[in-house]
Coordinates of C-alpha atoms in Angstrom, one line a residue:
M1 CA 0.0 0.0 0.0
K2 CA 1.6 3.1 -0.8
M3 CA 1.1 6.1 1.6
T4 CA 1.0 9.8 -0.1
N5 CA 0.5 12.8 1.9
Q6 CA -2.4 14.3 0.0
T7 CA -6.0 14.1 1.2
T8 CA -9.0 12.8 -1.2
E9 CA -12.0 15.1 -1.2
T10 CA -14.0 12.0 0.4
E11 CA -11.7 12.1 3.6
I12 CA -12.3 16.0 3.3
D13 CA -16.2 15.7 3.4
W14 CA -15.8 12.9 5.9
L15 CA -14.1 15.5 8.0
L16 CA -16.8 18.4 7.7
A17 CA -19.3 16.5 8.4
L18 CA -18.0 15.6 11.6
F19 CA -17.5 18.8 12.7
D20 CA -20.8 19.9 11.8
A21 CA -22.2 17.0 13.6
S22 CA -20.6 17.7 16.6
P23 CA -22.7 20.0 19.2
A24 CA -21.4 23.6 19.9
F25 CA -19.6 23.6 22.8
V26 CA -21.0 24.1 25.9
P27 CA -18.8 25.2 29.2
V28 CA -19.1 22.5 31.9
A29 CA -18.6 24.6 34.8
I30 CA -18.6 28.5 34.8
F31 CA -16.0 29.9 37.6
A32 CA -17.1 33.4 39.3
P33 CA -13.8 35.8 39.2
I34 CA -11.7 35.7 42.1
A35 CA -12.0 38.5 44.4
P36 CA -9.0 40.1 46.0
S37 CA -8.7 39.0 49.8
T38 CA -10.5 41.3 52.6
A39 CA -8.0 39.7 55.0
K40 CA -5.1 42.0 55.8
K41 CA -2.1 40.2 55.4
S42 CA 1.0 40.4 58.1
T43 CA 4.3 42.2 56.7
C44 CA 6.9 39.8 56.2
N45 CA 9.3 39.2 59.1
R46 CA 12.5 38.8 57.6
C47 CA 12.4 42.1 55.6
S48 CA 10.4 43.6 57.6
G49 CA 7.7 44.5 55.2
T50 CA 10.6 46.5 52.4
G51 CA 10.8 43.4 50.1
R52 CA 14.4 43.9 50.0
I53 CA 17.0 42.9 52.5
S54 CA 20.1 45.4 52.1
N55 CA 22.6 42.9 53.5
F56 CA 22.1 40.8 50.1
S57 CA 22.3 43.2 47.8
H58 CA 24.6 41.4 45.5
I59 CA 22.2 38.6 45.5
K60 CA 19.1 39.1 42.7
G61 CA 19.4 42.8 44.0
G62 CA 18.6 42.4 47.3
E63 CA 15.0 40.8 46.9
C64 CA 13.5 38.8 49.8
F65 CA 12.8 35.0 48.9
R66 CA 10.6 34.5 51.7
C67 CA 8.2 37.1 50.6
N68 CA 9.4 37.2 46.8
G69 CA 9.8 40.9 47.3
T70 CA 6.1 41.6 48.1
G71 CA 7.0 42.6 51.8
R72 CA 3.7 40.6 53.0
A73 CA 3.7 37.0 54.5
N74 CA 2.9 34.2 52.5

């Protein structure tokens, strides 16, 4: 059997019929947007809420690794 890269009209018609017969996309679940947290987060105790540690300015600009530079506790 010889393999070709060409698609016959019969194959194309079959594929188009398959897509036409499929039902329209219906989402299974609808997700509500996530509201920002109203709880006040405490400040990071390693950088004291600054997001930076001056003694480690030579490593990633002194960014606090505990809070990822946000200044807030995770």
